[in-house]
């Protein structure tokens, strides 16, 4: 575990916004996605780092009314030439439940290069959760990249997570859960890798995404990806409750899919209300 071993306060790459009086609550940290906004609306932190070669630490949440935020997740690079059997946990989670006014930390980085990957355990770089009764913002998911030769029986969709933290119940106070991070996987016999962005069924902030190389993109489980600077993809799959959009005020949403695109029932590719501002 590297839970809570991320950037200390003051050296963050993606800190949340500190509150301005009379709002006392600080935003959550960003990394793979945008950090969650706090009760009262203080913004979460921005995204940074590499999708395919994640090495950055997760950021700490911002300080609110004299109470510091909690730490982000650390960074692990693990090379196993033979078989990696994960029946336990590999994790770089952000710290949850910061002090009432402080923001929570974002997930960190896990970069794995292995021969065979197997087992029934989990690989996690989840963001820290905020206070369930309202308060500082939650941390975003981190970034995971897994390069492997074979993975018999290993279910990447359920055993690997970069979830944004909650809570997700205080939208009337402008508190919004954090964005999901990114999961990149590539087998040695594949010409391109795959990116999964999923948020475990919870609604949260967006995950801004660029494509330094074409990859297969899957958006699922209430994740919302923004592609304002354009995406070039090999394939695109928007699963039920997966969203692809852009940022309000941008000129357009520019997505190039080199092969096939599938938009499931209940999935949305949208530019609604993204036009010129007043």
PDB file of C-alpha atoms in Angstrom:
ATOM      1  CA  UNK A   1       0.000   0.000   0.000  1.00  0.00           C
ATOM      2  CA  UNK A   2       0.899   3.595  -0.710  1.00  0.00           C
ATOM      3  CA  UNK A   3      -2.365   4.990   0.644  1.00  0.00           C
ATOM      4  CA  UNK A   4      -1.930   8.557   1.842  1.00  0.00           C
ATOM      5  CA  UNK A   5       1.714   8.758   0.696  1.00  0.00           C
ATOM      6  CA  UNK A   6       1.197  11.477  -1.899  1.00  0.00           C
ATOM      7  CA  UNK A   7       2.180  15.129  -2.201  1.00  0.00           C
ATOM      8  CA  UNK A   8       2.215  17.040   1.078  1.00  0.00           C
ATOM      9  CA  UNK A   9       0.327  20.285   1.412  1.00  0.00           C
ATOM     10  CA  UNK A  10       2.045  23.126  -0.412  1.00  0.00           C
ATOM     11  CA  UNK A  11       3.591  20.963  -3.152  1.00  0.00           C
ATOM     12  CA  UNK A  12       0.434  19.743  -4.851  1.00  0.00           C
ATOM     13  CA  UNK A  13       0.016  19.568  -8.599  1.00  0.00           C
ATOM     14  CA  UNK A  14      -3.771  19.356  -8.270  1.00  0.00           C
ATOM     15  CA  UNK A  15      -4.920  20.949  -4.990  1.00  0.00           C
ATOM     16  CA  UNK A  16      -8.496  21.955  -4.473  1.00  0.00           C
ATOM     17  CA  UNK A  17      -9.413  25.604  -4.052  1.00  0.00           C
ATOM     18  CA  UNK A  18      -9.180  27.124  -0.606  1.00  0.00           C
ATOM     19  CA  UNK A  19     -12.420  28.696   0.593  1.00  0.00           C
ATOM     20  CA  UNK A  20     -13.173  32.404   0.570  1.00  0.00           C
ATOM     21  CA  UNK A  21     -15.152  33.790   3.498  1.00  0.00           C
ATOM     22  CA  UNK A  22     -17.898  33.226   4.403  1.00  0.00           C
ATOM     23  CA  UNK A  23     -17.533  29.792   2.764  1.00  0.00           C
ATOM     24  CA  UNK A  24     -15.372  27.647   5.027  1.00  0.00           C
ATOM     25  CA  UNK A  25     -15.020  24.390   3.094  1.00  0.00           C
ATOM     26  CA  UNK A  26     -12.106  23.526   0.774  1.00  0.00           C
ATOM     27  CA  UNK A  27     -12.173  21.645  -2.521  1.00  0.00           C
ATOM     28  CA  UNK A  28     -10.891  18.098  -2.974  1.00  0.00           C
ATOM     29  CA  UNK A  29      -7.733  17.238  -4.869  1.00  0.00           C
ATOM     30  CA  UNK A  30      -7.573  16.354  -8.560  1.00  0.00           C
ATOM     31  CA  UNK A  31      -5.279  14.009 -10.488  1.00  0.00           C
ATOM     32  CA  UNK A  32      -6.814  11.524 -12.954  1.00  0.00           C
ATOM     33  CA  UNK A  33     -10.104  13.475 -12.847  1.00  0.00           C
ATOM     34  CA  UNK A  34     -11.265  16.770 -11.421  1.00  0.00           C
ATOM     35  CA  UNK A  35     -11.470  17.010  -7.653  1.00  0.00           C
ATOM     36  CA  UNK A  36     -14.858  17.260  -5.990  1.00  0.00           C
ATOM     37  CA  UNK A  37     -16.277  20.657  -5.115  1.00  0.00           C
ATOM     38  CA  UNK A  38     -16.912  21.444  -1.472  1.00  0.00           C
ATOM     39  CA  UNK A  39     -20.086  22.283   0.396  1.00  0.00           C
ATOM     40  CA  UNK A  40     -20.551  25.900  -0.636  1.00  0.00           C
ATOM     41  CA  UNK A  41     -18.889  25.493  -4.027  1.00  0.00           C
ATOM     42  CA  UNK A  42     -15.104  25.752  -3.549  1.00  0.00           C
ATOM     43  CA  UNK A  43     -13.711  24.074  -6.659  1.00  0.00           C
ATOM     44  CA  UNK A  44     -11.838  20.802  -6.789  1.00  0.00           C
ATOM     45  CA  UNK A  45      -8.316  20.498  -8.160  1.00  0.00           C
ATOM     46  CA  UNK A  46      -7.281  20.031 -11.831  1.00  0.00           C
ATOM     47  CA  UNK A  47      -5.997  16.983 -13.709  1.00  0.00           C
ATOM     48  CA  UNK A  48      -2.341  16.299 -14.496  1.00  0.00           C
ATOM     49  CA  UNK A  49       0.019  13.452 -15.338  1.00  0.00           C
ATOM     50  CA  UNK A  50       0.286  10.691 -17.934  1.00  0.00           C
ATOM     51  CA  UNK A  51      -2.390   8.146 -18.846  1.00  0.00           C
ATOM     52  CA  UNK A  52       0.093   5.602 -20.222  1.00  0.00           C
ATOM     53  CA  UNK A  53       3.085   6.123 -17.878  1.00  0.00           C
ATOM     54  CA  UNK A  54       1.738   7.350 -14.532  1.00  0.00           C
ATOM     55  CA  UNK A  55       4.462   8.403 -12.085  1.00  0.00           C
ATOM     56  CA  UNK A  56       2.943  11.363 -10.234  1.00  0.00           C
ATOM     57  CA  UNK A  57       1.798  11.357  -6.649  1.00  0.00           C
ATOM     58  CA  UNK A  58      -1.785  12.141  -5.745  1.00  0.00           C
ATOM     59  CA  UNK A  59      -2.427  15.607  -4.338  1.00  0.00           C
ATOM     60  CA  UNK A  60      -3.706  16.620  -0.934  1.00  0.00           C
ATOM     61  CA  UNK A  61      -7.011  18.377  -0.491  1.00  0.00           C
ATOM     62  CA  UNK A  62      -6.983  22.091   0.223  1.00  0.00           C
ATOM     63  CA  UNK A  63      -7.040  23.676   3.671  1.00  0.00           C
ATOM     64  CA  UNK A  64     -10.296  25.124   4.912  1.00  0.00           C
ATOM     65  CA  UNK A  65     -10.751  27.410   7.941  1.00  0.00           C
ATOM     66  CA  UNK A  66      -7.518  26.323   9.594  1.00  0.00           C
ATOM     67  CA  UNK A  67      -8.064  22.612   9.025  1.00  0.00           C
ATOM     68  CA  UNK A  68      -5.754  20.912   6.552  1.00  0.00           C
ATOM     69  CA  UNK A  69      -6.860  18.558   3.833  1.00  0.00           C
ATOM     70  CA  UNK A  70      -5.922  14.875   3.775  1.00  0.00           C
ATOM     71  CA  UNK A  71      -3.087  13.402   1.716  1.00  0.00           C
ATOM     72  CA  UNK A  72      -3.239  11.877  -1.731  1.00  0.00           C
ATOM     73  CA  UNK A  73      -1.995   8.444  -2.740  1.00  0.00           C
ATOM     74  CA  UNK A  74       1.625   7.640  -3.469  1.00  0.00           C
ATOM     75  CA  UNK A  75       3.242   6.180  -6.592  1.00  0.00           C
ATOM     76  CA  UNK A  76       4.390   2.613  -7.283  1.00  0.00           C
ATOM     77  CA  UNK A  77       6.221   1.209 -10.296  1.00  0.00           C
ATOM     78  CA  UNK A  78       6.342  -2.588 -10.102  1.00  0.00           C
ATOM     79  CA  UNK A  79       8.076  -4.930 -12.558  1.00  0.00           C
ATOM     80  CA  UNK A  80       7.519  -8.690 -12.265  1.00  0.00           C
ATOM     81  CA  UNK A  81       9.172 -10.710 -15.021  1.00  0.00           C
ATOM     82  CA  UNK A  82       7.305 -13.865 -14.076  1.00  0.00           C
ATOM     83  CA  UNK A  83       3.798 -14.184 -12.609  1.00  0.00           C
ATOM     84  CA  UNK A  84       2.159 -11.597 -10.373  1.00  0.00           C
ATOM     85  CA  UNK A  85      -0.599 -13.248  -8.339  1.00  0.00           C
ATOM     86  CA  UNK A  86      -2.794 -10.671  -6.619  1.00  0.00           C
ATOM     87  CA  UNK A  87      -5.125 -12.249  -4.094  1.00  0.00           C
ATOM     88  CA  UNK A  88      -4.805  -9.315  -1.710  1.00  0.00           C
ATOM     89  CA  UNK A  89      -4.625  -5.576  -2.422  1.00  0.00           C
ATOM     90  CA  UNK A  90      -2.271  -3.254  -4.284  1.00  0.00           C
ATOM     91  CA  UNK A  91      -3.355   0.310  -3.505  1.00  0.00           C
ATOM     92  CA  UNK A  92      -2.426   3.964  -3.786  1.00  0.00           C
ATOM     93  CA  UNK A  93      -5.649   5.506  -2.497  1.00  0.00           C
ATOM     94  CA  UNK A  94      -6.131   9.076  -1.397  1.00  0.00           C
ATOM     95  CA  UNK A  95      -6.927   9.576   2.278  1.00  0.00           C
ATOM     96  CA  UNK A  96     -10.614   9.829   3.136  1.00  0.00           C
ATOM     97  CA  UNK A  97     -12.586  11.874   5.642  1.00  0.00           C
ATOM     98  CA  UNK A  98     -10.383  14.908   5.982  1.00  0.00           C
ATOM     99  CA  UNK A  99     -11.028  17.346   8.783  1.00  0.00           C
ATOM    100  CA  UNK A 100     -14.489  18.803   8.411  1.00  0.00           C
ATOM    101  CA  UNK A 101     -13.380  21.912   6.504  1.00  0.00           C
ATOM    102  CA  UNK A 102     -10.457  20.372   4.577  1.00  0.00           C
ATOM    103  CA  UNK A 103     -10.575  18.604   1.224  1.00  0.00           C
ATOM    104  CA  UNK A 104      -9.710  14.932   0.662  1.00  0.00           C
ATOM    105  CA  UNK A 105      -6.740  13.583  -1.312  1.00  0.00           C
ATOM    106  CA  UNK A 106      -6.696  12.170  -4.824  1.00  0.00           C
ATOM    107  CA  UNK A 107      -5.613   8.658  -5.748  1.00  0.00           C
ATOM    108  CA  UNK A 108      -1.995   8.139  -6.742  1.00  0.00           C
ATOM    109  CA  UNK A 109      -0.184   6.144  -9.456  1.00  0.00           C
ATOM    110  CA  UNK A 110       0.260   2.423 -10.074  1.00  0.00           C
ATOM    111  CA  UNK A 111       2.418   1.404 -13.062  1.00  0.00           C
ATOM    112  CA  UNK A 112       2.756  -2.363 -13.432  1.00  0.00           C
ATOM    113  CA  UNK A 113       4.853  -4.283 -15.971  1.00  0.00           C
ATOM    114  CA  UNK A 114       4.270  -8.019 -15.531  1.00  0.00           C
ATOM    115  CA  UNK A 115       4.486 -11.322 -17.339  1.00  0.00           C
ATOM    116  CA  UNK A 116       1.345 -13.130 -16.230  1.00  0.00           C
ATOM    117  CA  UNK A 117      -1.252 -11.348 -14.089  1.00  0.00           C
ATOM    118  CA  UNK A 118      -3.645 -13.503 -12.099  1.00  0.00           C
ATOM    119  CA  UNK A 119      -5.543 -13.754  -8.827  1.00  0.00           C
ATOM    120  CA  UNK A 120      -8.807 -12.574  -7.287  1.00  0.00           C
ATOM    121  CA  UNK A 121      -7.570  -9.460  -5.464  1.00  0.00           C
ATOM    122  CA  UNK A 122      -7.853  -5.786  -6.362  1.00  0.00           C
ATOM    123  CA  UNK A 123      -5.652  -2.981  -7.687  1.00  0.00           C
ATOM    124  CA  UNK A 124      -6.819   0.448  -6.478  1.00  0.00           C
ATOM    125  CA  UNK A 125      -6.008   4.136  -6.857  1.00  0.00           C
ATOM    126  CA  UNK A 126      -9.274   5.610  -5.575  1.00  0.00           C
ATOM    127  CA  UNK A 127      -9.858   9.149  -4.387  1.00  0.00           C
ATOM    128  CA  UNK A 128     -10.569   9.955  -0.766  1.00  0.00           C
ATOM    129  CA  UNK A 129     -14.164  10.458   0.364  1.00  0.00           C
ATOM    130  CA  UNK A 130     -15.358  13.657   1.998  1.00  0.00           C
ATOM    131  CA  UNK A 131     -17.560  13.992   5.064  1.00  0.00           C
ATOM    132  CA  UNK A 132     -20.882  12.228   4.641  1.00  0.00           C
ATOM    133  CA  UNK A 133     -22.729  15.141   6.255  1.00  0.00           C
ATOM    134  CA  UNK A 134     -21.223  17.787   3.978  1.00  0.00           C
ATOM    135  CA  UNK A 135     -17.905  19.609   4.201  1.00  0.00           C
ATOM    136  CA  UNK A 136     -14.677  19.588   2.210  1.00  0.00           C
ATOM    137  CA  UNK A 137     -14.600  18.159  -1.287  1.00  0.00           C
ATOM    138  CA  UNK A 138     -13.640  14.604  -2.252  1.00  0.00           C
ATOM    139  CA  UNK A 139     -10.481  13.538  -4.091  1.00  0.00           C
ATOM    140  CA  UNK A 140     -10.438  12.302  -7.677  1.00  0.00           C
ATOM    141  CA  UNK A 141      -9.323   8.891  -8.821  1.00  0.00           C
ATOM    142  CA  UNK A 142      -5.652   8.422  -9.687  1.00  0.00           C
ATOM    143  CA  UNK A 143      -4.025   6.710 -12.660  1.00  0.00           C
ATOM    144  CA  UNK A 144      -3.217   3.025 -13.234  1.00  0.00           C
ATOM    145  CA  UNK A 145      -1.301   1.509 -16.167  1.00  0.00           C
ATOM    146  CA  UNK A 146      -0.855  -2.256 -16.511  1.00  0.00           C
ATOM    147  CA  UNK A 147       1.345  -3.837 -19.194  1.00  0.00           C
ATOM    148  CA  UNK A 148       1.202  -7.639 -19.298  1.00  0.00           C
ATOM    149  CA  UNK A 149       1.821 -10.729 -21.403  1.00  0.00           C
ATOM    150  CA  UNK A 150      -1.223 -12.713 -20.277  1.00  0.00           C
ATOM    151  CA  UNK A 151      -3.966 -12.346 -17.674  1.00  0.00           C
ATOM    152  CA  UNK A 152      -5.920 -15.631 -17.403  1.00  0.00           C
ATOM    153  CA  UNK A 153      -9.116 -15.121 -15.440  1.00  0.00           C
ATOM    154  CA  UNK A 154      -8.224 -11.607 -14.297  1.00  0.00           C
ATOM    155  CA  UNK A 155     -11.206  -9.234 -14.643  1.00  0.00           C
ATOM    156  CA  UNK A 156      -9.849  -5.739 -15.221  1.00  0.00           C
ATOM    157  CA  UNK A 157     -13.329  -4.177 -15.149  1.00  0.00           C
ATOM    158  CA  UNK A 158     -14.071  -5.298 -11.585  1.00  0.00           C
ATOM    159  CA  UNK A 159     -10.626  -5.813 -10.034  1.00  0.00           C
ATOM    160  CA  UNK A 160      -9.027  -2.492 -11.022  1.00  0.00           C
ATOM    161  CA  UNK A 161     -10.465   0.823  -9.791  1.00  0.00           C
ATOM    162  CA  UNK A 162      -9.689   4.535  -9.941  1.00  0.00           C
ATOM    163  CA  UNK A 163     -12.947   5.844  -8.481  1.00  0.00           C
ATOM    164  CA  UNK A 164     -13.576   9.440  -7.537  1.00  0.00           C
ATOM    165  CA  UNK A 165     -14.569   9.943  -3.919  1.00  0.00           C
ATOM    166  CA  UNK A 166     -18.019  10.927  -2.615  1.00  0.00           C
ATOM    167  CA  UNK A 167     -20.289  11.972  -1.044  1.00  0.00           C
ATOM    168  CA  UNK A 168     -22.741  12.390  -3.880  1.00  0.00           C
ATOM    169  CA  UNK A 169     -25.785  13.602  -1.947  1.00  0.00           C
ATOM    170  CA  UNK A 170     -25.299  17.326  -1.319  1.00  0.00           C
ATOM    171  CA  UNK A 171     -25.812  18.886  -4.738  1.00  0.00           C
ATOM    172  CA  UNK A 172     -28.170  21.433  -3.173  1.00  0.00           C
ATOM    173  CA  UNK A 173     -25.098  22.882  -1.440  1.00  0.00           C
ATOM    174  CA  UNK A 174     -22.932  22.750  -4.606  1.00  0.00           C
ATOM    175  CA  UNK A 175     -21.022  19.754  -3.284  1.00  0.00           C
ATOM    176  CA  UNK A 176     -20.291  17.329  -6.125  1.00  0.00           C
ATOM    177  CA  UNK A 177     -18.367  14.064  -6.018  1.00  0.00           C
ATOM    178  CA  UNK A 178     -14.955  13.808  -7.632  1.00  0.00           C
ATOM    179  CA  UNK A 179     -14.157  12.612 -11.143  1.00  0.00           C
ATOM    180  CA  UNK A 180     -12.937   9.123 -11.976  1.00  0.00           C
ATOM    181  CA  UNK A 181      -9.303   8.470 -12.776  1.00  0.00           C
ATOM    182  CA  UNK A 182      -7.911   6.464 -15.705  1.00  0.00           C
ATOM    183  CA  UNK A 183      -7.036   2.797 -16.187  1.00  0.00           C
ATOM    184  CA  UNK A 184      -4.729   1.936 -19.098  1.00  0.00           C
ATOM    185  CA  UNK A 185      -4.095  -1.705 -20.027  1.00  0.00           C
ATOM    186  CA  UNK A 186      -2.048  -3.208 -22.839  1.00  0.00           C
ATOM    187  CA  UNK A 187      -1.118  -6.814 -23.560  1.00  0.00           C
ATOM    188  CA  UNK A 188       2.215  -7.479 -25.243  1.00  0.00           C
ATOM    189  CA  UNK A 189       0.469  -8.918 -28.324  1.00  0.00           C
ATOM    190  CA  UNK A 190      -1.820  -5.887 -28.764  1.00  0.00           C
ATOM    191  CA  UNK A 191      -0.901  -3.067 -31.113  1.00  0.00           C
ATOM    192  CA  UNK A 192      -2.830  -0.485 -29.083  1.00  0.00           C
ATOM    193  CA  UNK A 193      -3.824  -0.179 -25.459  1.00  0.00           C
ATOM    194  CA  UNK A 194      -7.221   0.369 -23.842  1.00  0.00           C
ATOM    195  CA  UNK A 195      -8.405   3.064 -21.444  1.00  0.00           C
ATOM    196  CA  UNK A 196     -11.306   2.530 -19.049  1.00  0.00           C
ATOM    197  CA  UNK A 197     -12.919   5.438 -17.209  1.00  0.00           C
ATOM    198  CA  UNK A 198     -15.568   4.293 -14.734  1.00  0.00           C
ATOM    199  CA  UNK A 199     -16.899   5.747 -11.503  1.00  0.00           C
ATOM    200  CA  UNK A 200     -18.581   2.822  -9.797  1.00  0.00           C
ATOM    201  CA  UNK A 201     -22.082   4.072 -10.558  1.00  0.00           C
ATOM    202  CA  UNK A 202     -21.550   7.362  -8.710  1.00  0.00           C
ATOM    203  CA  UNK A 203     -21.994  10.755 -10.338  1.00  0.00           C
ATOM    204  CA  UNK A 204     -19.121  13.189 -10.047  1.00  0.00           C
ATOM    205  CA  UNK A 205     -16.966  15.750 -11.789  1.00  0.00           C
ATOM    206  CA  UNK A 206     -15.621  15.206 -15.306  1.00  0.00           C
ATOM    207  CA  UNK A 207     -12.459  13.411 -16.341  1.00  0.00           C
ATOM    208  CA  UNK A 208     -10.718  15.582 -18.967  1.00  0.00           C
ATOM    209  CA  UNK A 209      -8.912  13.286 -21.379  1.00  0.00           C
ATOM    210  CA  UNK A 210      -6.417  13.652 -24.210  1.00  0.00           C
ATOM    211  CA  UNK A 211      -4.978  10.923 -26.437  1.00  0.00           C
ATOM    212  CA  UNK A 212      -1.178  11.023 -26.696  1.00  0.00           C
ATOM    213  CA  UNK A 213      -1.628   7.894 -28.812  1.00  0.00           C
ATOM    214  CA  UNK A 214      -4.755   6.233 -30.268  1.00  0.00           C
ATOM    215  CA  UNK A 215      -6.333   3.799 -27.816  1.00  0.00           C
ATOM    216  CA  UNK A 216      -9.581   1.948 -27.238  1.00  0.00           C
ATOM    217  CA  UNK A 217     -11.749   4.057 -24.916  1.00  0.00           C
ATOM    218  CA  UNK A 218     -14.544   2.719 -22.711  1.00  0.00           C
ATOM    219  CA  UNK A 219     -16.596   5.088 -20.546  1.00  0.00           C
ATOM    220  CA  UNK A 220     -18.871   3.432 -17.999  1.00  0.00           C
ATOM    221  CA  UNK A 221     -20.567   3.515 -14.586  1.00  0.00           C
ATOM    222  CA  UNK A 222     -21.565   7.204 -14.481  1.00  0.00           C
ATOM    223  CA  UNK A 223     -18.144   8.477 -15.506  1.00  0.00           C
ATOM    224  CA  UNK A 224     -18.152  11.654 -17.583  1.00  0.00           C
ATOM    225  CA  UNK A 225     -15.212  12.245 -19.942  1.00  0.00           C
ATOM    226  CA  UNK A 226     -14.551  15.635 -21.491  1.00  0.00           C
ATOM    227  CA  UNK A 227     -12.546  15.815 -24.706  1.00  0.00           C
ATOM    228  CA  UNK A 228     -12.336  19.511 -25.386  1.00  0.00           C
ATOM    229  CA  UNK A 229      -8.862  19.358 -26.938  1.00  0.00           C
ATOM    230  CA  UNK A 230      -9.862  16.500 -29.211  1.00  0.00           C
ATOM    231  CA  UNK A 231      -9.452  12.734 -29.064  1.00  0.00           C
ATOM    232  CA  UNK A 232      -8.105  10.290 -31.637  1.00  0.00           C
ATOM    233  CA  UNK A 233      -9.256   6.797 -30.693  1.00  0.00           C
ATOM    234  CA  UNK A 234      -9.020   3.328 -32.158  1.00  0.00           C
ATOM    235  CA  UNK A 235     -12.474   2.355 -30.875  1.00  0.00           C
ATOM    236  CA  UNK A 236     -15.042   4.067 -28.649  1.00  0.00           C
ATOM    237  CA  UNK A 237     -17.569   2.375 -26.371  1.00  0.00           C
ATOM    238  CA  UNK A 238     -19.943   4.516 -24.322  1.00  0.00           C
ATOM    239  CA  UNK A 239     -21.608   2.051 -21.957  1.00  0.00           C
ATOM    240  CA  UNK A 240     -24.974   2.646 -20.283  1.00  0.00           C
ATOM    241  CA  UNK A 241     -24.561   5.652 -17.979  1.00  0.00           C
ATOM    242  CA  UNK A 242     -21.308   6.643 -19.660  1.00  0.00           C
ATOM    243  CA  UNK A 243     -20.971  10.238 -20.895  1.00  0.00           C
ATOM    244  CA  UNK A 244     -18.703  12.034 -23.374  1.00  0.00           C
ATOM    245  CA  UNK A 245     -18.880  15.804 -23.645  1.00  0.00           C
ATOM    246  CA  UNK A 246     -16.827  19.001 -23.834  1.00  0.00           C
ATOM    247  CA  UNK A 247     -16.400  22.083 -21.690  1.00  0.00           C
ATOM    248  CA  UNK A 248     -18.876  24.953 -21.954  1.00  0.00           C
ATOM    249  CA  UNK A 249     -17.631  27.695 -24.251  1.00  0.00           C
ATOM    250  CA  UNK A 250     -15.279  25.503 -26.286  1.00  0.00           C
ATOM    251  CA  UNK A 251     -15.625  25.771 -30.030  1.00  0.00           C
ATOM    252  CA  UNK A 252     -16.486  22.130 -30.646  1.00  0.00           C
ATOM    253  CA  UNK A 253     -16.146  18.527 -29.586  1.00  0.00           C
ATOM    254  CA  UNK A 254     -13.669  16.878 -31.967  1.00  0.00           C
ATOM    255  CA  UNK A 255     -13.444  13.075 -31.747  1.00  0.00           C
ATOM    256  CA  UNK A 256     -11.874  10.844 -34.406  1.00  0.00           C
ATOM    257  CA  UNK A 257     -12.533   7.088 -34.165  1.00  0.00           C
ATOM    258  CA  UNK A 258     -10.292   5.076 -36.474  1.00  0.00           C
ATOM    259  CA  UNK A 259     -12.425   1.942 -36.289  1.00  0.00           C
ATOM    260  CA  UNK A 260     -15.860   1.450 -34.659  1.00  0.00           C
ATOM    261  CA  UNK A 261     -17.911   3.430 -32.132  1.00  0.00           C
ATOM    262  CA  UNK A 262     -20.760   2.042 -30.011  1.00  0.00           C
ATOM    263  CA  UNK A 263     -23.159   4.155 -27.936  1.00  0.00           C
ATOM    264  CA  UNK A 264     -25.247   1.894 -25.723  1.00  0.00           C
ATOM    265  CA  UNK A 265     -28.803   2.619 -24.677  1.00  0.00           C
ATOM    266  CA  UNK A 266     -28.582   5.043 -21.777  1.00  0.00           C
ATOM    267  CA  UNK A 267     -25.165   6.361 -22.845  1.00  0.00           C
ATOM    268  CA  UNK A 268     -24.837   9.971 -23.993  1.00  0.00           C
ATOM    269  CA  UNK A 269     -22.518  11.815 -26.379  1.00  0.00           C
ATOM    270  CA  UNK A 270     -23.602  15.387 -25.818  1.00  0.00           C
ATOM    271  CA  UNK A 271     -22.803  19.015 -26.498  1.00  0.00           C
ATOM    272  CA  UNK A 272     -26.038  20.266 -24.865  1.00  0.00           C
ATOM    273  CA  UNK A 273     -25.717  23.778 -23.412  1.00  0.00           C
ATOM    274  CA  UNK A 274     -22.041  23.955 -24.445  1.00  0.00           C
ATOM    275  CA  UNK A 275     -22.417  26.932 -26.748  1.00  0.00           C
ATOM    276  CA  UNK A 276     -21.420  30.553 -26.477  1.00  0.00           C
ATOM    277  CA  UNK A 277     -21.829  32.014 -22.981  1.00  0.00           C
ATOM    278  CA  UNK A 278     -24.063  34.987 -22.378  1.00  0.00           C
TER     279      UNK A 278
END
